[in-house]
Short mmCIF file of C-alpha atoms in Angstrom, two decimals:
data_model
loop_
_atom_site.label_atom_id
_atom_site.label_comp_id
_atom_site.label_asym_id
_atom_site.label_seq_id
_atom_site.Cartn_x
_atom_site.Cartn_y
_atom_site.Cartn_z
CA MET A 28 133.50 156.88 154.37
CA GLY A 29 132.16 155.23 151.01
CA ASP A 30 130.69 151.93 150.57
CA THR A 31 132.82 149.23 149.85
CA THR A 32 131.81 147.15 146.89
CA VAL A 33 132.40 143.37 146.98
CA THR A 34 132.81 141.70 144.00
CA THR A 35 131.98 137.56 143.71
CA THR A 36 132.74 135.33 141.06
CA GLU A 37 129.19 133.94 141.21
CA GLY A 38 127.80 136.35 138.40
CA ARG A 39 130.82 135.23 136.39
CA GLU A 40 130.13 131.68 136.65
CA ASP A 41 126.67 131.94 135.58
CA ALA A 42 127.79 133.91 132.56
CA ALA A 43 130.12 131.33 131.60
CA PRO A 44 129.55 130.27 127.89
CA HIS A 45 127.73 126.71 127.57
CA LEU A 46 130.25 124.49 125.13
CA VAL A 47 127.92 123.53 122.35
CA THR A 48 128.66 119.74 121.73
CA ALA A 49 127.34 116.81 119.70
CA PRO A 50 125.71 113.92 121.64
CA PRO A 51 127.73 110.92 121.58
CA ARG A 52 127.26 108.69 118.66
CA PRO A 53 125.44 105.20 119.43
CA GLY A 54 127.17 102.08 119.39
CA LEU A 55 127.07 99.79 116.41
CA LEU A 56 124.70 97.45 118.01
CA ARG A 57 122.34 100.07 119.23
CA ARG A 58 122.18 101.27 115.56
CA LEU A 59 121.34 98.01 114.43
CA ARG A 60 118.37 97.28 116.89
CA THR A 61 117.09 100.88 116.05
CA PRO A 62 114.20 101.01 113.58
CA ARG A 63 114.58 102.26 110.88
CA ARG A 64 112.78 103.14 107.28
CA PRO A 65 113.37 100.31 105.16
CA ARG A 66 114.72 100.79 101.51
CA LEU A 67 112.61 99.08 98.79
CA TRP A 68 115.41 97.77 96.68
CA PHE A 69 117.23 96.44 99.58
CA GLU A 70 114.15 94.59 100.80
CA ILE A 71 113.07 93.44 97.46
CA LEU A 72 116.89 92.29 97.11
CA LEU A 73 116.50 90.51 100.65
CA ILE A 74 113.36 88.64 100.34
CA ALA A 75 114.39 87.34 96.82
CA VAL A 76 117.94 86.16 97.85
CA SER A 77 116.55 84.76 101.38
CA TYR A 78 113.69 82.78 99.58
CA TRP A 79 116.44 81.31 96.97
CA THR A 80 118.92 80.42 99.87
CA TYR A 81 115.80 78.69 101.80
CA SER A 82 114.76 76.95 98.92
CA LEU A 83 118.11 75.79 98.21
CA VAL A 84 119.04 74.67 101.62
CA ARG A 85 115.59 72.86 102.18
CA ASN A 86 115.91 70.97 98.84
CA ALA A 87 119.48 70.14 99.43
CA VAL A 88 118.65 68.36 102.57
CA PRO A 89 119.07 64.49 102.06
CA GLU A 90 115.55 63.01 101.31
CA GLN A 91 116.16 60.05 103.65
CA ARG A 92 113.18 58.34 102.06
CA GLY A 93 113.20 55.53 104.60
CA GLN A 94 113.52 57.49 107.75
CA ALA A 95 111.01 59.79 106.55
CA LEU A 96 108.35 56.88 106.05
CA ARG A 97 109.30 55.65 109.23
CA ASN A 98 108.82 59.04 110.98
CA ALA A 99 105.31 59.26 108.98
CA ASP A 100 104.17 56.01 110.37
CA TRP A 101 104.98 56.49 113.98
CA ILE A 102 103.40 60.00 113.87
CA TRP A 103 100.35 58.29 112.34
CA GLN A 104 100.48 55.82 115.14
CA LEU A 105 100.96 58.14 117.81
CA GLU A 106 97.98 60.14 116.43
CA GLN A 107 95.69 56.90 116.49
CA ASP A 108 96.87 55.97 119.80
CA LEU A 109 95.79 59.41 121.07
CA GLY A 110 92.56 58.97 119.49
CA VAL A 111 93.42 62.15 117.35
CA ALA A 112 93.72 60.97 113.80
CA VAL A 113 91.66 62.98 111.89
CA GLU A 114 93.43 63.74 108.71
CA LYS A 115 92.18 60.92 106.59
CA SER A 116 88.76 61.45 107.46
CA VAL A 117 89.15 65.10 106.32
CA ASN A 118 91.24 64.26 103.34
CA HIS A 119 88.58 61.95 101.84
CA ALA A 120 85.32 63.96 102.93
CA VAL A 121 86.85 66.62 101.03
CA ASP A 122 88.38 64.83 98.11
CA SER A 123 84.53 63.91 97.47
CA VAL A 124 83.76 67.58 96.47
CA THR A 125 85.67 68.22 93.37
CA TRP A 126 85.24 71.97 93.07
CA LEU A 127 86.37 72.49 96.99
CA ILE A 128 89.54 70.02 96.59
CA VAL A 129 90.49 71.59 93.46
CA GLY A 130 90.24 75.34 95.03
CA MET A 131 92.28 73.92 98.03
CA ASN A 132 94.86 72.39 95.95
CA TYR A 133 95.18 75.97 94.26
CA TYR A 134 95.10 77.64 97.82
CA TYR A 135 97.91 75.52 98.81
CA ALA A 136 99.96 76.38 95.85
CA THR A 137 99.51 80.20 95.86
CA LEU A 138 98.07 81.94 98.79
CA HIS A 139 101.18 80.49 100.97
CA PHE A 140 103.27 82.88 99.21
CA VAL A 141 100.76 85.79 97.69
CA VAL A 142 99.48 86.62 101.36
CA THR A 143 102.81 86.37 102.81
CA LEU A 144 104.16 88.90 100.38
CA GLY A 145 101.02 91.02 100.76
CA VAL A 146 101.34 91.39 104.47
CA LEU A 147 105.23 92.38 104.00
CA VAL A 148 103.93 95.03 101.48
CA TRP A 149 101.40 96.45 103.95
CA LEU A 150 104.09 96.73 106.88
CA TYR A 151 106.71 98.28 104.59
CA ARG A 152 103.95 101.22 103.53
CA SER A 153 101.74 101.60 106.49
CA HIS A 154 104.27 100.13 109.64
CA PRO A 155 107.55 100.78 108.52
CA GLY A 156 109.02 101.17 112.23
CA ARG A 157 107.88 97.74 112.68
CA TYR A 158 108.72 96.27 109.45
CA ALA A 159 112.17 94.94 110.06
CA ALA A 160 111.33 93.48 113.67
CA THR A 161 108.28 91.65 112.08
CA ARG A 162 110.27 90.74 109.02
CA LEU A 163 112.74 89.20 111.74
CA VAL A 164 110.27 87.14 113.19
CA LEU A 165 109.42 85.47 109.80
CA PHE A 166 113.28 84.99 109.03
CA ALA A 167 114.00 83.26 112.35
CA THR A 168 111.14 81.10 111.81
CA THR A 169 112.20 79.83 108.56
CA GLY A 170 115.53 79.30 109.39
CA VAL A 171 114.92 77.04 112.60
CA ALA A 172 112.58 75.26 110.38
CA LEU A 173 115.51 74.35 107.89
CA ALA A 174 116.97 72.63 111.26
CA GLY A 175 113.90 70.78 111.40
CA TYR A 176 113.93 69.65 107.60
CA TYR A 177 117.14 68.23 108.31
CA LEU A 178 117.19 66.40 111.77
CA TYR A 179 113.55 65.02 111.46
CA PRO A 180 112.73 63.99 107.61
CA LEU A 181 109.20 63.28 107.44
CA ALA A 182 107.07 62.25 104.45
CA PRO A 183 103.59 63.99 104.18
CA PRO A 184 100.41 61.39 104.53
CA ARG A 185 99.87 61.49 100.83
CA LEU A 186 103.37 59.60 100.28
CA MET A 187 102.64 56.88 102.93
CA THR A 188 102.80 53.41 101.47
CA ASN A 189 100.00 51.82 103.50
CA GLY A 190 98.38 55.27 104.82
CA GLY A 191 95.39 55.18 102.56
CA PHE A 192 95.73 58.75 101.91
CA ILE A 193 94.58 60.50 98.26
CA ASP A 194 97.14 62.84 96.77
CA THR A 195 94.45 65.23 95.52
CA VAL A 196 96.92 66.88 93.33
CA MET A 197 97.50 64.08 91.15
CA VAL A 198 93.98 62.66 91.41
CA HIS A 199 92.31 66.09 90.47
CA GLU A 200 95.33 66.75 87.82
CA THR A 201 95.62 70.42 89.34
CA TRP A 202 98.75 72.43 89.69
CA GLY A 203 98.62 72.33 93.59
CA SER A 204 101.64 71.31 95.09
CA MET A 205 105.53 71.65 94.54
CA ALA A 206 105.68 68.33 95.73
CA SER A 207 103.46 66.25 93.52
CA GLY A 208 103.01 65.75 89.36
CA ASP A 209 105.50 67.21 87.11
CA LEU A 210 106.94 69.70 89.94
CA LYS A 211 107.94 66.90 92.16
CA ASN A 212 111.73 66.87 91.41
CA MET A 213 111.91 70.51 92.44
CA SER A 214 111.35 70.19 95.96
CA ASN A 215 112.17 67.99 98.82
CA GLN A 216 109.12 65.63 99.25
CA TYR A 217 110.34 64.63 102.76
CA ALA A 218 110.38 68.05 104.66
CA ALA A 219 107.01 68.17 106.17
CA MET A 220 108.29 68.73 110.02
CA PRO A 221 107.52 71.71 110.21
CA SER A 222 104.57 73.08 108.40
CA MET A 223 105.81 76.22 106.79
CA HIS A 224 102.48 77.02 105.45
CA ILE A 225 101.13 76.98 109.36
CA GLY A 226 104.17 79.08 110.32
CA TRP A 227 104.00 81.67 107.72
CA SER A 228 99.77 82.05 107.71
CA VAL A 229 100.14 82.42 111.77
CA TRP A 230 102.48 84.93 111.35
CA CYS A 231 100.41 86.74 108.71
CA GLY A 232 97.38 86.26 111.17
CA VAL A 233 99.11 87.66 114.27
CA THR A 234 100.52 90.74 112.39
CA ILE A 235 96.85 91.59 110.83
CA TRP A 236 95.28 90.92 114.24
CA ALA A 237 97.66 92.93 116.00
CA LEU A 238 98.10 96.23 113.53
CA ALA A 239 94.98 96.28 111.39
CA SER A 240 92.38 99.12 112.39
CA VAL A 241 89.30 97.43 110.35
CA PRO A 242 87.47 94.95 112.29
CA TRP A 243 86.57 92.66 109.21
CA ALA A 244 90.47 92.60 108.38
CA ARG A 245 91.49 91.31 111.70
CA LEU A 246 88.75 88.72 111.37
CA LEU A 247 90.36 87.57 108.17
CA GLY A 248 93.67 87.59 109.69
CA LEU A 249 92.27 84.87 112.53
CA LEU A 250 90.52 82.97 109.68
CA TYR A 251 93.60 82.92 107.43
CA PRO A 252 95.77 80.41 109.44
CA ALA A 253 92.57 78.22 110.34
CA ALA A 254 91.64 77.73 106.73
CA THR A 255 95.33 76.93 106.00
CA LEU A 256 95.42 74.12 108.74
CA VAL A 257 91.97 72.49 106.87
CA VAL A 258 93.64 72.99 103.58
CA ILE A 259 96.89 71.23 104.53
CA VAL A 260 95.14 68.20 105.83
CA ALA A 261 92.67 67.77 103.45
CA THR A 262 95.15 67.93 100.74
CA ALA A 263 97.04 65.31 102.68
CA ASN A 264 100.07 67.46 102.69
CA HIS A 265 100.87 67.53 106.44
CA PHE A 266 99.78 65.94 109.60
CA TRP A 267 98.15 68.16 112.23
CA LEU A 268 101.28 67.64 114.36
CA ASP A 269 103.33 69.59 111.39
CA ALA A 270 101.18 72.35 112.12
CA VAL A 271 102.25 72.32 116.01
CA GLY A 272 105.67 72.17 114.50
CA GLY A 273 105.59 75.37 112.55
CA VAL A 274 103.84 77.38 115.51
CA LEU A 275 106.56 76.41 117.90
CA CYS A 276 109.32 77.67 115.02
CA LEU A 277 107.09 80.94 115.28
CA ALA A 278 107.33 80.99 118.66
CA PHE A 279 110.85 80.76 118.12
CA GLY A 280 111.05 83.74 115.83
CA TYR A 281 109.22 85.83 118.09
CA VAL A 282 111.60 85.44 120.80
CA VAL A 283 114.40 86.21 118.59
CA ALA A 284 113.32 89.54 117.45
CA SER A 285 111.91 90.43 120.96
CA VAL A 286 114.95 89.92 122.56
CA TRP A 287 116.81 91.72 119.94
CA HIS A 288 114.67 94.92 120.00
CA GLY A 289 114.12 94.84 123.40
CA ARG A 290 110.48 94.55 123.00
CA THR A 291 107.52 92.67 120.95
CA PRO A 292 107.50 94.02 117.20
CA TYR A 293 104.34 95.31 117.59
CA ALA A 294 105.07 97.34 120.42
CA LEU A 295 107.81 99.40 118.45
CA PRO A 296 106.80 102.86 117.31
CA ARG A 297 104.49 103.20 113.54
CA GLU A 298 107.28 105.17 112.28
CA PRO A 299 110.76 104.56 112.27
CA VAL A 300 113.12 106.14 114.90
CA VAL A 301 115.07 108.84 113.20
CA PRO A 302 118.41 109.43 115.14
CA ASP A 303 118.55 113.07 116.30
CA ARG A 304 121.56 114.80 114.30
CA THR A 305 121.08 118.35 115.76
CA VAL A 306 123.94 119.83 117.60
CA GLY A 307 123.20 121.72 120.69
CA GLY A 308 121.69 121.08 124.40
#
């Protein structure tokens, strides 16, 4: 008798072709959270509109001069009670050195914008995958600061009636503050708390320290907010407690960005994540 051939379906199953399907499209929320390469025209427009909105809202906040002066008196008295009221001593000491205080006036007026924009440009060019998340920190920080200006109007030390502080811009006739001299009507003079000079400078410093590969650049990143703190106190534009408020706002900004992206901005990939659009398994 001949051999009996048994045919099984196992081979047929293995030979069955696989269907080629596209991976499911990620949801809208996931797409928004995914780092993408920033577009230059959009970023320029976004920053311009955002700063215009920030300035408009900040200056539209009621000045509340009486309350702002009372709050300044309260903070100054609190610092004296705690033995940490150093602002007047620093203000008078630095004002006695003309070249130094004039330089600080210009520092206060310019570097706040120049350095911040410079760091944004550096992020855009060298760390595009981290750009949007780090920018979100800055925007969230500034947004919560606007609430502080509204809820807690505060006069800077130079505007206190009995504080004895020197308005260094007025005395030395320099262009050094949007809230002094001929430019005072363009800015809300009673929006000193929190200090965005500190909020933005610490953001710059932390970003440079975290991402720069050159040691001297990282050192400058640390020195920049420290120098800014000396400048805002020496020019009598802020109490040092305003700087604390700026740091707290910045901390809020980092929490917002970290929650949104699921990790800290600096832990994101350097290059943006490009969604896989290929078909196949």
